[in-house]
Amino acid sequence: MMSNGLFITLEGIEGSGKTSHAAMLAERLRAQGRPVLLTHEPGATRAGQAIRAIFLDPAVSLQVVAELLLVLADRAQHVAETLKPALARGEIVISDRYADSTTAYQGYGRGFDLKLLGELNRLAADHLFPDLTILLDCAVETGLARTRLRTNAGDRGPDRFEGADLDFHRRVRNGFLTLAKNDAARVRVVNSERSREEVFADIMRLVDELVRQRWR
Ligand code: Z5A
């Protein structure tokens, strides 16, 4: 990748712990005095917020191709407005979800042709791919139970994906694991079925290794 910064993505099924651990990682790196941009998909830009509202609304029914094009439009804006400028400034960019989510959800989950999806992903990403992807892996039942707890506590209503059946979420999880198997140097699997502290220790080991390699 042509930049001075580092691009790290966190991926996984719903409730796998991406959002909490992305925040912990940003905090730890900032405490080390490093410049960090913490961001997410979908919805990190102005256009992205409007796209996210449609994308996640459980009352909105979307064709698979419409769902795919929405998330790719969000990505194109995110890459151009947020990710590339931050990397050019030399920052460590941490994104809670990115292109692998599209492959896992719209490809493996919804069944969109993987080859064409790969090409469209490259178009939307403008050839920007992560230096390191941390795949937080847990059983679908564990992830959904965690998000259900949050929904029951009234923190957030269920989104369009939370209503999908268990088989859909299993296909997504297996899709992520296939991606990791096919690109083992970039995509590192961390078992998130353990305590937050144990999960975070593994994440920090991987990030420290990357930082050492790049900025010795
Ligand atoms: N989507 C897509 O289809 N295609 C795409 O290309 C992209 C996205 C980019 C985004 O929803 C949806 O968009 C997503 C895929 C789709 N939907 N699904 N499924 P989102 O951004 O609103 O939600 P999410 O990405 O799925 O995140 P989430 O539900 O918030 O889960 P999370 O970020 O992985 O987990 P968390 O918020 O860190 O943790 C969930 C709860 O578990 C929380 O209360 C934590 O305190 C708790 N937690 C976390 N770790 C642990 C451990 N280790 N033990 C116990 N409890 C824990």
PDB file of C-alpha atoms and ligand atoms in Angstrom:
ATOM      1  CA  MET A   1       0.000   0.000   0.000  1.00  0.00           C
ATOM      2  CA  MET A   2       1.358   3.422  -0.960  1.00  0.00           C
ATOM      3  CA  SER A   3       1.255   5.404   2.291  1.00  0.00           C
ATOM      4  CA  ASN A   4       3.188   6.104   5.466  1.00  0.00           C
ATOM      5  CA  GLY A   5       0.395   5.104   7.805  1.00  0.00           C
ATOM      6  CA  LEU A   6      -0.869   1.710   8.883  1.00  0.00           C
ATOM      7  CA  PHE A   7      -4.292   0.368   8.047  1.00  0.00           C
ATOM      8  CA  ILE A   8      -5.820  -2.111  10.499  1.00  0.00           C
ATOM      9  CA  THR A   9      -9.329  -3.532  10.213  1.00  0.00           C
ATOM     10  CA  LEU A  10     -11.399  -5.466  12.727  1.00  0.00           C
ATOM     11  CA  GLU A  11     -13.848  -7.947  11.304  1.00  0.00           C
ATOM     12  CA  GLY A  12     -16.252 -10.580  12.548  1.00  0.00           C
ATOM     13  CA  ILE A  13     -19.870 -11.457  13.035  1.00  0.00           C
ATOM     14  CA  GLU A  14     -22.226  -9.311  15.026  1.00  0.00           C
ATOM     15  CA  GLY A  15     -21.386  -9.330  18.740  1.00  0.00           C
ATOM     16  CA  SER A  16     -17.885 -10.695  18.181  1.00  0.00           C
ATOM     17  CA  GLY A  17     -16.445  -7.650  19.968  1.00  0.00           C
ATOM     18  CA  LYS A  18     -15.071  -5.504  17.111  1.00  0.00           C
ATOM     19  CA  THR A  19     -16.430  -2.190  18.321  1.00  0.00           C
ATOM     20  CA  SER A  20     -15.268  -2.565  21.941  1.00  0.00           C
ATOM     21  CA  HIS A  21     -11.832  -3.846  20.970  1.00  0.00           C
ATOM     22  CA  ALA A  22     -11.333  -1.240  18.231  1.00  0.00           C
ATOM     23  CA  ALA A  23     -11.928   1.447  20.887  1.00  0.00           C
ATOM     24  CA  MET A  24      -9.528  -0.253  23.351  1.00  0.00           C
ATOM     25  CA  LEU A  25      -6.883  -0.538  20.634  1.00  0.00           C
ATOM     26  CA  ALA A  26      -7.215   3.127  19.656  1.00  0.00           C
ATOM     27  CA  GLU A  27      -6.910   4.164  23.301  1.00  0.00           C
ATOM     28  CA  ARG A  28      -3.802   2.019  23.883  1.00  0.00           C
ATOM     29  CA  LEU A  29      -2.042   3.286  20.746  1.00  0.00           C
ATOM     30  CA  ARG A  30      -2.897   6.896  21.582  1.00  0.00           C
ATOM     31  CA  ALA A  31      -1.487   6.367  25.078  1.00  0.00           C
ATOM     32  CA  GLN A  32       1.760   5.328  23.345  1.00  0.00           C
ATOM     33  CA  GLY A  33       1.728   8.722  21.638  1.00  0.00           C
ATOM     34  CA  ARG A  34       0.775   7.432  18.192  1.00  0.00           C
ATOM     35  CA  PRO A  35      -1.606   9.287  15.869  1.00  0.00           C
ATOM     36  CA  VAL A  36      -4.752   7.180  15.493  1.00  0.00           C
ATOM     37  CA  LEU A  37      -7.925   7.473  13.486  1.00  0.00           C
ATOM     38  CA  LEU A  38     -10.757   5.243  14.695  1.00  0.00           C
ATOM     39  CA  THR A  39     -13.470   4.759  12.105  1.00  0.00           C
ATOM     40  CA  HIS A  40     -16.139   2.288  11.002  1.00  0.00           C
ATOM     41  CA  GLU A  41     -18.334   1.023   8.181  1.00  0.00           C
ATOM     42  CA  PRO A  42     -20.986   1.650   7.187  1.00  0.00           C
ATOM     43  CA  GLY A  43     -21.647   5.273   8.048  1.00  0.00           C
ATOM     44  CA  ALA A  44     -18.441   7.177   8.797  1.00  0.00           C
ATOM     45  CA  THR A  45     -18.984  10.012   6.298  1.00  0.00           C
ATOM     46  CA  ARG A  46     -21.919  12.395   5.772  1.00  0.00           C
ATOM     47  CA  ALA A  47     -23.090  10.413   2.741  1.00  0.00           C
ATOM     48  CA  GLY A  48     -22.342   7.227   4.674  1.00  0.00           C
ATOM     49  CA  GLN A  49     -24.675   8.203   7.513  1.00  0.00           C
ATOM     50  CA  ALA A  50     -27.566   8.518   5.069  1.00  0.00           C
ATOM     51  CA  ILE A  51     -26.616   5.199   3.448  1.00  0.00           C
ATOM     52  CA  ARG A  52     -26.336   3.472   6.854  1.00  0.00           C
ATOM     53  CA  ALA A  53     -29.846   4.607   7.827  1.00  0.00           C
ATOM     54  CA  ILE A  54     -31.330   2.857   4.771  1.00  0.00           C
ATOM     55  CA  PHE A  55     -28.937  -0.096   4.943  1.00  0.00           C
ATOM     56  CA  LEU A  56     -29.787  -1.109   8.522  1.00  0.00           C
ATOM     57  CA  ASP A  57     -33.474  -0.100   8.690  1.00  0.00           C
ATOM     58  CA  PRO A  58     -35.448  -3.303   9.427  1.00  0.00           C
ATOM     59  CA  ALA A  59     -38.479  -1.739   7.708  1.00  0.00           C
ATOM     60  CA  VAL A  60     -36.582  -1.407   4.401  1.00  0.00           C
ATOM     61  CA  SER A  61     -36.519  -4.405   2.078  1.00  0.00           C
ATOM     62  CA  LEU A  62     -33.511  -4.508  -0.276  1.00  0.00           C
ATOM     63  CA  GLN A  63     -32.528  -6.653  -3.236  1.00  0.00           C
ATOM     64  CA  VAL A  64     -29.116  -8.274  -2.726  1.00  0.00           C
ATOM     65  CA  VAL A  65     -27.602  -6.138  -5.486  1.00  0.00           C
ATOM     66  CA  ALA A  66     -29.096  -2.972  -3.959  1.00  0.00           C
ATOM     67  CA  GLU A  67     -27.681  -3.894  -0.533  1.00  0.00           C
ATOM     68  CA  LEU A  68     -24.284  -4.516  -2.116  1.00  0.00           C
ATOM     69  CA  LEU A  69     -24.219  -1.258  -4.074  1.00  0.00           C
ATOM     70  CA  LEU A  70     -25.209   0.735  -0.990  1.00  0.00           C
ATOM     71  CA  VAL A  71     -22.367  -0.618   1.098  1.00  0.00           C
ATOM     72  CA  LEU A  72     -19.911  -0.111  -1.772  1.00  0.00           C
ATOM     73  CA  ALA A  73     -21.042   3.496  -2.180  1.00  0.00           C
ATOM     74  CA  ASP A  74     -20.421   3.997   1.525  1.00  0.00           C
ATOM     75  CA  ARG A  75     -16.928   2.486   1.111  1.00  0.00           C
ATOM     76  CA  ALA A  76     -15.996   4.665  -1.866  1.00  0.00           C
ATOM     77  CA  GLN A  77     -16.803   7.790   0.154  1.00  0.00           C
ATOM     78  CA  HIS A  78     -15.022   6.452   3.240  1.00  0.00           C
ATOM     79  CA  VAL A  79     -11.839   5.631   1.305  1.00  0.00           C
ATOM     80  CA  ALA A  80     -11.675   8.981  -0.482  1.00  0.00           C
ATOM     81  CA  GLU A  81     -12.780  11.295   2.333  1.00  0.00           C
ATOM     82  CA  THR A  82     -11.394   9.597   5.424  1.00  0.00           C
ATOM     83  CA  LEU A  83      -9.054   6.615   4.990  1.00  0.00           C
ATOM     84  CA  LYS A  84      -6.619   7.728   2.295  1.00  0.00           C
ATOM     85  CA  PRO A  85      -6.106  11.238   3.737  1.00  0.00           C
ATOM     86  CA  ALA A  86      -5.410   9.827   7.234  1.00  0.00           C
ATOM     87  CA  LEU A  87      -2.960   7.235   5.883  1.00  0.00           C
ATOM     88  CA  ALA A  88      -1.221   9.925   3.835  1.00  0.00           C
ATOM     89  CA  ARG A  89      -0.793  11.906   7.078  1.00  0.00           C
ATOM     90  CA  GLY A  90       0.978   8.859   8.536  1.00  0.00           C
ATOM     91  CA  GLU A  91      -1.760   7.866  10.983  1.00  0.00           C
ATOM     92  CA  ILE A  92      -2.693   4.420  12.230  1.00  0.00           C
ATOM     93  CA  VAL A  93      -6.183   3.898  10.871  1.00  0.00           C
ATOM     94  CA  ILE A  94      -8.413   1.402  12.683  1.00  0.00           C
ATOM     95  CA  SER A  95     -11.632   0.543  10.893  1.00  0.00           C
ATOM     96  CA  ASP A  96     -14.456  -1.391  12.541  1.00  0.00           C
ATOM     97  CA  ARG A  97     -15.420  -3.414   9.417  1.00  0.00           C
ATOM     98  CA  TYR A  98     -14.236  -2.921   5.820  1.00  0.00           C
ATOM     99  CA  ALA A  99     -14.171  -4.835   2.528  1.00  0.00           C
ATOM    100  CA  ASP A 100     -14.038  -8.333   4.092  1.00  0.00           C
ATOM    101  CA  SER A 101     -17.470  -7.667   5.610  1.00  0.00           C
ATOM    102  CA  THR A 102     -18.849  -7.233   2.097  1.00  0.00           C
ATOM    103  CA  THR A 103     -17.356 -10.544   0.980  1.00  0.00           C
ATOM    104  CA  ALA A 104     -18.661 -12.296   4.110  1.00  0.00           C
ATOM    105  CA  TYR A 105     -22.167 -10.757   4.266  1.00  0.00           C
ATOM    106  CA  GLN A 106     -23.141 -10.034   0.653  1.00  0.00           C
ATOM    107  CA  GLY A 107     -20.965 -12.798  -0.837  1.00  0.00           C
ATOM    108  CA  TYR A 108     -21.034 -15.803   1.506  1.00  0.00           C
ATOM    109  CA  GLY A 109     -24.150 -14.687   3.414  1.00  0.00           C
ATOM    110  CA  ARG A 110     -26.452 -13.468   0.616  1.00  0.00           C
ATOM    111  CA  GLY A 111     -24.881 -15.502  -2.175  1.00  0.00           C
ATOM    112  CA  PHE A 112     -23.697 -12.703  -4.522  1.00  0.00           C
ATOM    113  CA  ASP A 113     -21.134 -13.964  -7.068  1.00  0.00           C
ATOM    114  CA  LEU A 114     -17.756 -13.861  -5.290  1.00  0.00           C
ATOM    115  CA  LYS A 115     -15.652 -13.117  -8.361  1.00  0.00           C
ATOM    116  CA  LEU A 116     -17.707 -10.107  -9.429  1.00  0.00           C
ATOM    117  CA  LEU A 117     -17.933  -8.994  -5.812  1.00  0.00           C
ATOM    118  CA  GLY A 118     -14.125  -9.066  -5.602  1.00  0.00           C
ATOM    119  CA  GLU A 119     -13.881  -6.745  -8.608  1.00  0.00           C
ATOM    120  CA  LEU A 120     -16.516  -4.363  -7.256  1.00  0.00           C
ATOM    121  CA  ASN A 121     -14.819  -4.359  -3.845  1.00  0.00           C
ATOM    122  CA  ARG A 122     -11.533  -3.341  -5.515  1.00  0.00           C
ATOM    123  CA  LEU A 123     -13.328  -0.568  -7.390  1.00  0.00           C
ATOM    124  CA  ALA A 124     -14.965   0.832  -4.240  1.00  0.00           C
ATOM    125  CA  ALA A 125     -11.784   0.441  -2.169  1.00  0.00           C
ATOM    126  CA  ASP A 126      -9.763   2.174  -4.888  1.00  0.00           C
ATOM    127  CA  HIS A 127      -7.139  -0.550  -4.339  1.00  0.00           C
ATOM    128  CA  LEU A 128      -6.760   0.286  -0.648  1.00  0.00           C
ATOM    129  CA  PHE A 129      -6.467  -2.909   1.385  1.00  0.00           C
ATOM    130  CA  PRO A 130      -5.509  -3.364   5.031  1.00  0.00           C
ATOM    131  CA  ASP A 131      -2.008  -4.093   6.303  1.00  0.00           C
ATOM    132  CA  LEU A 132      -3.578  -6.232   9.013  1.00  0.00           C
ATOM    133  CA  THR A 133      -7.066  -7.602   9.541  1.00  0.00           C
ATOM    134  CA  ILE A 134      -8.026  -8.998  12.916  1.00  0.00           C
ATOM    135  CA  LEU A 135     -10.882 -11.449  12.645  1.00  0.00           C
ATOM    136  CA  LEU A 136     -12.652 -11.791  15.986  1.00  0.00           C
ATOM    137  CA  ASP A 137     -14.200 -15.203  15.832  1.00  0.00           C
ATOM    138  CA  CYS A 138     -16.912 -16.622  18.066  1.00  0.00           C
ATOM    139  CA  ALA A 139     -19.918 -18.892  17.730  1.00  0.00           C
ATOM    140  CA  VAL A 140     -22.944 -17.249  16.148  1.00  0.00           C
ATOM    141  CA  GLU A 141     -24.953 -18.049  19.286  1.00  0.00           C
ATOM    142  CA  THR A 142     -22.420 -16.199  21.470  1.00  0.00           C
ATOM    143  CA  GLY A 143     -22.369 -13.108  19.243  1.00  0.00           C
ATOM    144  CA  LEU A 144     -26.126 -12.882  18.922  1.00  0.00           C
ATOM    145  CA  ALA A 145     -26.639 -13.440  22.664  1.00  0.00           C
ATOM    146  CA  ARG A 146     -24.308 -10.496  23.345  1.00  0.00           C
ATOM    147  CA  THR A 147     -26.148  -8.166  20.959  1.00  0.00           C
ATOM    148  CA  ARG A 148     -29.510  -9.364  22.310  1.00  0.00           C
ATOM    149  CA  LEU A 149     -28.417  -8.367  25.814  1.00  0.00           C
ATOM    150  CA  ARG A 150     -27.678  -4.902  24.473  1.00  0.00           C
ATOM    151  CA  THR A 151     -31.009  -4.728  22.615  1.00  0.00           C
ATOM    152  CA  ASN A 152     -32.907  -5.859  25.723  1.00  0.00           C
ATOM    153  CA  ALA A 153     -31.107  -3.216  27.774  1.00  0.00           C
ATOM    154  CA  GLY A 154     -32.567  -0.689  25.332  1.00  0.00           C
ATOM    155  CA  ASP A 155     -29.141   0.556  24.161  1.00  0.00           C
ATOM    156  CA  ARG A 156     -30.045  -0.050  20.515  1.00  0.00           C
ATOM    157  CA  GLY A 157     -32.941  -1.540  18.507  1.00  0.00           C
ATOM    158  CA  PRO A 158     -32.449  -4.636  16.319  1.00  0.00           C
ATOM    159  CA  ASP A 159     -31.170  -3.876  12.793  1.00  0.00           C
ATOM    160  CA  ARG A 160     -31.975  -5.544   9.446  1.00  0.00           C
ATOM    161  CA  PHE A 161     -29.263  -8.180   9.953  1.00  0.00           C
ATOM    162  CA  GLU A 162     -30.238  -9.178  13.483  1.00  0.00           C
ATOM    163  CA  GLY A 163     -33.544 -10.445  12.072  1.00  0.00           C
ATOM    164  CA  ALA A 164     -31.752 -12.836   9.675  1.00  0.00           C
ATOM    165  CA  ASP A 165     -31.850 -16.569  10.457  1.00  0.00           C
ATOM    166  CA  LEU A 166     -29.050 -18.489  12.185  1.00  0.00           C
ATOM    167  CA  ASP A 167     -27.980 -20.151   8.931  1.00  0.00           C
ATOM    168  CA  PHE A 168     -27.281 -16.741   7.396  1.00  0.00           C
ATOM    169  CA  HIS A 169     -25.044 -15.777  10.329  1.00  0.00           C
ATOM    170  CA  ARG A 170     -23.289 -19.178  10.143  1.00  0.00           C
ATOM    171  CA  ARG A 171     -22.561 -18.681   6.429  1.00  0.00           C
ATOM    172  CA  VAL A 172     -21.133 -15.250   7.262  1.00  0.00           C
ATOM    173  CA  ARG A 173     -18.917 -16.666  10.022  1.00  0.00           C
ATOM    174  CA  ASN A 174     -17.677 -19.463   7.753  1.00  0.00           C
ATOM    175  CA  GLY A 175     -17.100 -16.896   4.993  1.00  0.00           C
ATOM    176  CA  PHE A 176     -14.848 -14.872   7.293  1.00  0.00           C
ATOM    177  CA  LEU A 177     -12.946 -18.037   8.260  1.00  0.00           C
ATOM    178  CA  THR A 178     -12.490 -18.947   4.580  1.00  0.00           C
ATOM    179  CA  LEU A 179     -11.129 -15.460   3.891  1.00  0.00           C
ATOM    180  CA  ALA A 180      -8.655 -15.932   6.754  1.00  0.00           C
ATOM    181  CA  LYS A 181      -7.569 -19.314   5.415  1.00  0.00           C
ATOM    182  CA  ASN A 182      -7.021 -17.909   1.912  1.00  0.00           C
ATOM    183  CA  ASP A 183      -5.083 -14.843   3.086  1.00  0.00           C
ATOM    184  CA  ALA A 184      -3.440 -16.025   6.297  1.00  0.00           C
ATOM    185  CA  ALA A 185      -0.647 -13.425   6.219  1.00  0.00           C
ATOM    186  CA  ARG A 186      -3.098 -10.509   6.375  1.00  0.00           C
ATOM    187  CA  VAL A 187      -6.125 -11.932   8.177  1.00  0.00           C
ATOM    188  CA  ARG A 188      -5.329 -13.152  11.704  1.00  0.00           C
ATOM    189  CA  VAL A 189      -7.977 -14.997  13.656  1.00  0.00           C
ATOM    190  CA  VAL A 190      -8.465 -14.224  17.352  1.00  0.00           C
ATOM    191  CA  ASN A 191     -10.833 -16.364  19.410  1.00  0.00           C
ATOM    192  CA  SER A 192     -13.245 -13.845  20.957  1.00  0.00           C
ATOM    193  CA  GLU A 193     -15.096 -16.415  23.006  1.00  0.00           C
ATOM    194  CA  ARG A 194     -12.790 -15.529  25.927  1.00  0.00           C
ATOM    195  CA  SER A 195     -12.605 -12.626  28.378  1.00  0.00           C
ATOM    196  CA  ARG A 196     -12.117  -9.123  26.966  1.00  0.00           C
ATOM    197  CA  GLU A 197      -8.646  -9.006  28.572  1.00  0.00           C
ATOM    198  CA  GLU A 198      -7.471 -12.230  26.893  1.00  0.00           C
ATOM    199  CA  VAL A 199      -8.871 -11.148  23.523  1.00  0.00           C
ATOM    200  CA  PHE A 200      -7.279  -7.730  23.784  1.00  0.00           C
ATOM    201  CA  ALA A 201      -3.874  -9.198  24.723  1.00  0.00           C
ATOM    202  CA  ASP A 202      -3.864 -11.217  21.478  1.00  0.00           C
ATOM    203  CA  ILE A 203      -4.896  -8.158  19.455  1.00  0.00           C
ATOM    204  CA  MET A 204      -2.092  -6.079  20.979  1.00  0.00           C
ATOM    205  CA  ARG A 205       0.461  -8.804  20.198  1.00  0.00           C
ATOM    206  CA  LEU A 206      -0.538  -8.742  16.527  1.00  0.00           C
ATOM    207  CA  VAL A 207      -0.532  -4.949  16.333  1.00  0.00           C
ATOM    208  CA  ASP A 208       2.818  -4.633  18.139  1.00  0.00           C
ATOM    209  CA  GLU A 209       4.301  -7.107  15.661  1.00  0.00           C
ATOM    210  CA  LEU A 210       3.029  -5.034  12.716  1.00  0.00           C
ATOM    211  CA  VAL A 211       4.241  -1.740  14.202  1.00  0.00           C
ATOM    212  CA  ARG A 212       7.691  -3.256  14.882  1.00  0.00           C
ATOM    213  CA  GLN A 213       7.963  -4.569  11.300  1.00  0.00           C
ATOM    214  CA  ARG A 214       6.957  -1.230   9.778  1.00  0.00           C
ATOM    215  CA  TRP A 215       8.501   1.322  12.131  1.00  0.00           C
ATOM    216  CA  ARG A 216      11.541  -0.450  13.514  1.00  0.00           C
TER     217      ARG A 216
HETATM  218  N1  Z5A B   1     -22.390  -4.966   6.764  1.00  0.00           N
HETATM  219  C1  Z5A B   1     -22.547  -5.657   5.574  1.00  0.00           C
HETATM  220  O1  Z5A B   1     -23.500  -6.426   5.429  1.00  0.00           O
HETATM  221  N2  Z5A B   1     -21.651  -5.475   4.579  1.00  0.00           N
HETATM  222  C2  Z5A B   1     -20.600  -4.626   4.697  1.00  0.00           C
HETATM  223  O2  Z5A B   1     -19.819  -4.500   3.746  1.00  0.00           O
HETATM  224  C3  Z5A B   1     -20.451  -3.914   5.935  1.00  0.00           C
HETATM  225  C4  Z5A B   1     -21.359  -4.105   6.938  1.00  0.00           C
HETATM  226  C5  Z5A B   1     -19.306  -2.971   6.099  1.00  0.00           C
HETATM  227  C6  Z5A B   1     -23.229  -3.100  10.609  1.00  0.00           C
HETATM  228  O3  Z5A B   1     -23.811  -3.069  11.785  1.00  0.00           O
HETATM  229  C7  Z5A B   1     -23.957  -4.141   9.820  1.00  0.00           C
HETATM  230  O4  Z5A B   1     -23.624  -3.947   8.469  1.00  0.00           O
HETATM  231  C8  Z5A B   1     -23.479  -5.509  10.196  1.00  0.00           C
HETATM  232  C9  Z5A B   1     -22.929  -6.121   8.905  1.00  0.00           C
HETATM  233  C10 Z5A B   1     -23.369  -5.179   7.842  1.00  0.00           C
HETATM  234  N3  Z5A B   1     -24.584  -6.220  10.664  1.00  0.00           N
HETATM  235  N4  Z5A B   1     -24.542  -7.354  11.135  1.00  0.00           N
HETATM  236  N5  Z5A B   1     -24.570  -8.381  11.509  1.00  0.00           N
HETATM  237  P1  Z5A B   1     -23.178  -2.351  13.031  1.00  0.00           P
HETATM  238  O5  Z5A B   1     -21.958  -1.605  12.693  1.00  0.00           O
HETATM  239  O6  Z5A B   1     -24.260  -1.577  13.641  1.00  0.00           O
HETATM  240  O7  Z5A B   1     -22.962  -3.596  13.950  1.00  0.00           O
HETATM  241  P2  Z5A B   1     -21.851  -4.679  13.986  1.00  0.00           P
HETATM  242  O8  Z5A B   1     -20.712  -4.289  13.152  1.00  0.00           O
HETATM  243  O9  Z5A B   1     -22.412  -6.004  13.717  1.00  0.00           O
HETATM  244  O10 Z5A B   1     -21.353  -4.543  15.472  1.00  0.00           O
HETATM  245  P3  Z5A B   1     -21.975  -4.966  16.845  1.00  0.00           P
HETATM  246  O11 Z5A B   1     -23.294  -5.634  16.746  1.00  0.00           O
HETATM  247  O12 Z5A B   1     -21.899  -3.755  17.691  1.00  0.00           O
HETATM  248  O13 Z5A B   1     -20.971  -6.059  17.333  1.00  0.00           O
HETATM  249  P4  Z5A B   1     -19.421  -5.945  17.643  1.00  0.00           P
HETATM  250  O14 Z5A B   1     -18.904  -4.602  17.289  1.00  0.00           O
HETATM  251  O15 Z5A B   1     -18.724  -7.087  17.062  1.00  0.00           O
HETATM  252  O16 Z5A B   1     -19.379  -6.144  19.207  1.00  0.00           O
HETATM  253  P5  Z5A B   1     -19.268  -5.095  20.424  1.00  0.00           P
HETATM  254  O17 Z5A B   1     -20.219  -3.921  20.216  1.00  0.00           O
HETATM  255  O18 Z5A B   1     -17.882  -4.791  20.698  1.00  0.00           O
HETATM  256  O19 Z5A B   1     -19.791  -6.056  21.543  1.00  0.00           O
HETATM  257  C11 Z5A B   1     -21.145  -6.461  21.598  1.00  0.00           C
HETATM  258  C12 Z5A B   1     -21.503  -6.670  23.092  1.00  0.00           C
HETATM  259  O20 Z5A B   1     -20.717  -7.749  23.597  1.00  0.00           O
HETATM  260  C13 Z5A B   1     -21.176  -5.444  23.955  1.00  0.00           C
HETATM  261  O21 Z5A B   1     -22.146  -5.334  24.948  1.00  0.00           O
HETATM  262  C14 Z5A B   1     -19.806  -5.807  24.554  1.00  0.00           C
HETATM  263  O22 Z5A B   1     -19.583  -5.202  25.778  1.00  0.00           O
HETATM  264  C15 Z5A B   1     -19.917  -7.322  24.689  1.00  0.00           C
HETATM  265  N6  Z5A B   1     -18.615  -8.018  24.565  1.00  0.00           N
HETATM  266  C16 Z5A B   1     -17.611  -7.753  23.685  1.00  0.00           C
HETATM  267  N7  Z5A B   1     -16.572  -8.592  23.862  1.00  0.00           N
HETATM  268  C17 Z5A B   1     -16.930  -9.418  24.879  1.00  0.00           C
HETATM  269  C18 Z5A B   1     -16.277 -10.513  25.540  1.00  0.00           C
HETATM  270  N8  Z5A B   1     -15.056 -10.923  25.187  1.00  0.00           N
HETATM  271  N9  Z5A B   1     -16.954 -11.131  26.531  1.00  0.00           N
HETATM  272  C19 Z5A B   1     -18.194 -10.719  26.888  1.00  0.00           C
HETATM  273  N10 Z5A B   1     -18.865  -9.689  26.320  1.00  0.00           N
HETATM  274  C20 Z5A B   1     -18.243  -9.050  25.329  1.00  0.00           C
END
